[in-house]
Coordinates of C-alpha atoms in Angstrom, one line a residue:
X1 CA 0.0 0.0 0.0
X2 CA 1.1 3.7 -0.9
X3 CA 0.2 6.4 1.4
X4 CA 0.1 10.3 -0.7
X5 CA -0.1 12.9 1.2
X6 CA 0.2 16.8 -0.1
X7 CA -0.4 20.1 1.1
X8 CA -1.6 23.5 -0.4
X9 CA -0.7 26.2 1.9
X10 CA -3.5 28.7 1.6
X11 CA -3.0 32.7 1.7
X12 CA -4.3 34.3 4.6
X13 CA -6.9 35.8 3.4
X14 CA -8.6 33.1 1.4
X15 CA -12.3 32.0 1.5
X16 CA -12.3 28.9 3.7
X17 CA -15.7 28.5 2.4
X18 CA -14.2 27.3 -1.0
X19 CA -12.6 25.2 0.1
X20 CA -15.5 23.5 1.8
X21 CA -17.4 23.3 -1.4
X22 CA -14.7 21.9 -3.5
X23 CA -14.1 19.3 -1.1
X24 CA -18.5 18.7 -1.0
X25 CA -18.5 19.3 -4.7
X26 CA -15.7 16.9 -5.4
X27 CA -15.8 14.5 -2.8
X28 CA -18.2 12.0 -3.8
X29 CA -16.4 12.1 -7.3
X30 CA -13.9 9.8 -5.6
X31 CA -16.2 7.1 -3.6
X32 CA -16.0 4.4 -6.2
X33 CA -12.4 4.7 -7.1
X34 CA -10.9 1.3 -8.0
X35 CA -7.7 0.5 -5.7
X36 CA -8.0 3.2 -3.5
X37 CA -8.7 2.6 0.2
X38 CA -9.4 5.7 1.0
X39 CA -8.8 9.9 0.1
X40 CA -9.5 12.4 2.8
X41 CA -10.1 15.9 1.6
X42 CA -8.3 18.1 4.6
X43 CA -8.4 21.4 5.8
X44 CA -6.1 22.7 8.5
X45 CA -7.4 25.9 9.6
X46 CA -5.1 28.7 10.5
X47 CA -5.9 29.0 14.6
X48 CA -7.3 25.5 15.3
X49 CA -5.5 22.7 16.3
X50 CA -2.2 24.5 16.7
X51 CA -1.9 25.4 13.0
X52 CA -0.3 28.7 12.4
X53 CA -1.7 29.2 9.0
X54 CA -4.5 27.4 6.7
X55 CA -4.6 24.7 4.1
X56 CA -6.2 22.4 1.7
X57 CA -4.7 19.0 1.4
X58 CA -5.7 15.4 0.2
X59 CA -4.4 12.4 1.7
X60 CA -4.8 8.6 0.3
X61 CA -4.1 5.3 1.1
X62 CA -3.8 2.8 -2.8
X63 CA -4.0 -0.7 -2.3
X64 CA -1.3 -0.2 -4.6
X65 CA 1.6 1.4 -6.1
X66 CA 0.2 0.9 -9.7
X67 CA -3.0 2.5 -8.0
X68 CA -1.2 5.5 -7.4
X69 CA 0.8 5.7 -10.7
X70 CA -2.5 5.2 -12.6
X71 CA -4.0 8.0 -10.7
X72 CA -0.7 10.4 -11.7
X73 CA -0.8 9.9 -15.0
X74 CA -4.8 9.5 -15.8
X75 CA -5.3 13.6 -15.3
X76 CA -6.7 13.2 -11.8
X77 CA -3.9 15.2 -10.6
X78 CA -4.1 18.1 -13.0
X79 CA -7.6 19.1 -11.3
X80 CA -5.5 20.0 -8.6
X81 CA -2.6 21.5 -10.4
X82 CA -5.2 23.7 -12.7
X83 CA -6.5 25.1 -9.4
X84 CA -3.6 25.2 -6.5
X85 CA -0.3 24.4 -8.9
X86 CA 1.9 21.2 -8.3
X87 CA 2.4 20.3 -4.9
X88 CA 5.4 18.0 -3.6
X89 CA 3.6 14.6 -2.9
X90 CA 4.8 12.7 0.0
X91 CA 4.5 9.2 0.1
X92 CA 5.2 6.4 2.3
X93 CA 5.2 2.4 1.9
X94 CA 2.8 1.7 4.5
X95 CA 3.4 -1.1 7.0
X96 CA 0.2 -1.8 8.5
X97 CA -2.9 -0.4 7.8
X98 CA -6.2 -1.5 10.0
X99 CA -10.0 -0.4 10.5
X100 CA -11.2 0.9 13.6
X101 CA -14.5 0.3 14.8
X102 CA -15.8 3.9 14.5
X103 CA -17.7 5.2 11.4
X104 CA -17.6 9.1 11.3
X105 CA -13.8 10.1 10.3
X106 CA -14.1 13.6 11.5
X107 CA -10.6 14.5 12.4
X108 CA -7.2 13.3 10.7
X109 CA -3.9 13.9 12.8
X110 CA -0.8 12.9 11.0
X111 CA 2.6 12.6 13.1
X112 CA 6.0 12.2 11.9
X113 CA 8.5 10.2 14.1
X114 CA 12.4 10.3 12.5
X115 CA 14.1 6.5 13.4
X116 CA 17.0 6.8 15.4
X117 CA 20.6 6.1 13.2
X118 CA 21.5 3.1 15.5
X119 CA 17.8 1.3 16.2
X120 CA 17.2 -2.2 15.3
X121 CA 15.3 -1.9 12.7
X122 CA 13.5 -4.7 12.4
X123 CA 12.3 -4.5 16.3
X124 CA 11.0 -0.6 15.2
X125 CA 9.1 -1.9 12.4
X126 CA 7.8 -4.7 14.8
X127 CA 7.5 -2.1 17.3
X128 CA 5.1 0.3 15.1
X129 CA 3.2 -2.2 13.5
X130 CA 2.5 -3.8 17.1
X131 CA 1.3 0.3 18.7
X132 CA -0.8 0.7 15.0
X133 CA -2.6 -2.7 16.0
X134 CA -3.4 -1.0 19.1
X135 CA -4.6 2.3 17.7
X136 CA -6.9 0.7 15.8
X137 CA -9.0 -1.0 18.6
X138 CA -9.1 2.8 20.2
X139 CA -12.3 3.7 21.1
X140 CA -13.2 6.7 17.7
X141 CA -10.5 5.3 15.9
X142 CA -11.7 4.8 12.0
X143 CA -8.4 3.7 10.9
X144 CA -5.0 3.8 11.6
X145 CA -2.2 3.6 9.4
X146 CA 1.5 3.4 9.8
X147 CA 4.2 4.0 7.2
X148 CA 7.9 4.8 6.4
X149 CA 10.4 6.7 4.3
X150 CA 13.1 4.8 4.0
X151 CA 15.0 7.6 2.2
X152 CA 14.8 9.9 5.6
X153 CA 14.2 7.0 7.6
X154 CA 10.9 8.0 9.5
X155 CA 7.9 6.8 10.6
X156 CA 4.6 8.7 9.6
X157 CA 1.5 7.6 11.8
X158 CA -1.5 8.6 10.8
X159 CA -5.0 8.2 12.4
X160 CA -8.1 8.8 11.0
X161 CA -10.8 9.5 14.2
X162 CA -14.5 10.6 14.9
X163 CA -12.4 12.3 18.2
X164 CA -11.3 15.5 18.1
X165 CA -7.7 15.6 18.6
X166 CA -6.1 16.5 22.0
X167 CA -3.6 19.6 22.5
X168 CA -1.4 17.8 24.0
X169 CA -0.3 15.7 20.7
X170 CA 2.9 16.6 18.5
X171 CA 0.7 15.7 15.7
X172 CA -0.6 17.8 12.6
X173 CA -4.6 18.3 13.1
X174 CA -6.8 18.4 9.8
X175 CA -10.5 18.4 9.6
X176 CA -11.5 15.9 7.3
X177 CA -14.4 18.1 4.6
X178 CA -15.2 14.2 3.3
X179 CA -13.4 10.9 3.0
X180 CA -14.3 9.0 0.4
X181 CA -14.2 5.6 1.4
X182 CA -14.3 3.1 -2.1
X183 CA -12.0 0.0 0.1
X184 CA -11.5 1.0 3.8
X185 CA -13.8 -1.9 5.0
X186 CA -11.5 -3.9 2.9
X187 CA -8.6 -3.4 5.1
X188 CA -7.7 -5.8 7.9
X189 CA -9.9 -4.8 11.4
X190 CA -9.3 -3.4 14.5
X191 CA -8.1 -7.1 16.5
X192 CA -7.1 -9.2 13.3
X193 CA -3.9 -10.5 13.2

């Protein structure tokens, strides 16, 4: 699986209220998207959450890497490059991906987590996988998804959550405007092994 992730910084001035209706006006566009678990249309708004300024992002989670190459070069990405330009895309390989029991993503918080130059590797993977697992059977968990860059060697955990996210956490706090959903009941549930 191929997590995407990428971020339009919006100016300070702009109409959040755009963004809102692209993401209702487009959203449902993407509920029956072959290979693709899910796509979260994200706002972080400039003054919630910690966020010292606003943006529009879009974050997915293909079944496969194929997935995610079809979807560059089919034109699905020039929708967003006609309207906000060409963002860097960040991706991960994820390592575990799992459904929560909860139903209403309201809230996606997405935390980076750089691996250590001398850590056993394989015991970190284990280690992530293992605290993903345990996400996942969170009470208001929808899904919870780990992955890594092995180029700058880091984690990237991401949660998707009905919960509103706590001020305490070192994590980056997005509203979610719609997630289209087309395969996230296909993913392994909260408690599988």
């Amino acid at each position: 699986m191929t997590i995407a992730h990428y971020i339009h910084r919006l100016p300070a001035d702009y109409d959040i209220g755009l963004i809102r209706s692209r993401a209702k006006e487009r959203g449902a566009l993407w509920n029956d998207v072959p290979e693709l678990h899910f796509k979260g249309f994200l706002l972080r708004e400039r003054g919630r959450f910690g966020a010292i300024a606003s943006s529009y992002s879009s974050l997915y989670l293909w079944r496969t890497d194929e997935a995610f190459r079809n979807f560059l070069v089919s034109g699905r990405y020039k929708v967003v490059t006609d309207s906000f330009g060409r963002a860097d895309i960040q991706t991960r390989f994820a390592l575990d991906a799992r459904r929560g029991r909860a139903d209403d993503a309201r809230f996606i918080t997405k935390q980076e987590l750089s691996i250590p130059l001398d850590a056993d590797l394989t015991a970190a993977f284990a280690s992530e996988i293992a605290r993903n697992r345990e996400v996942a059977e969170q009470q208001g968990t929808v899904a919870a998804i780990i992955g890594v860059d092995p180029q700058t060697w880091t984690f990237t955990r991401i949660l998707v959550s009905e919960q509103e996210p706590t001020r305490e956490s070192d994590a980056a706090a997005y509203e979610v405007l719609h997630l289209a959903r087309p395969l996230l009941d296909s993913l392994p549930s909260a408690g599988s092994r």
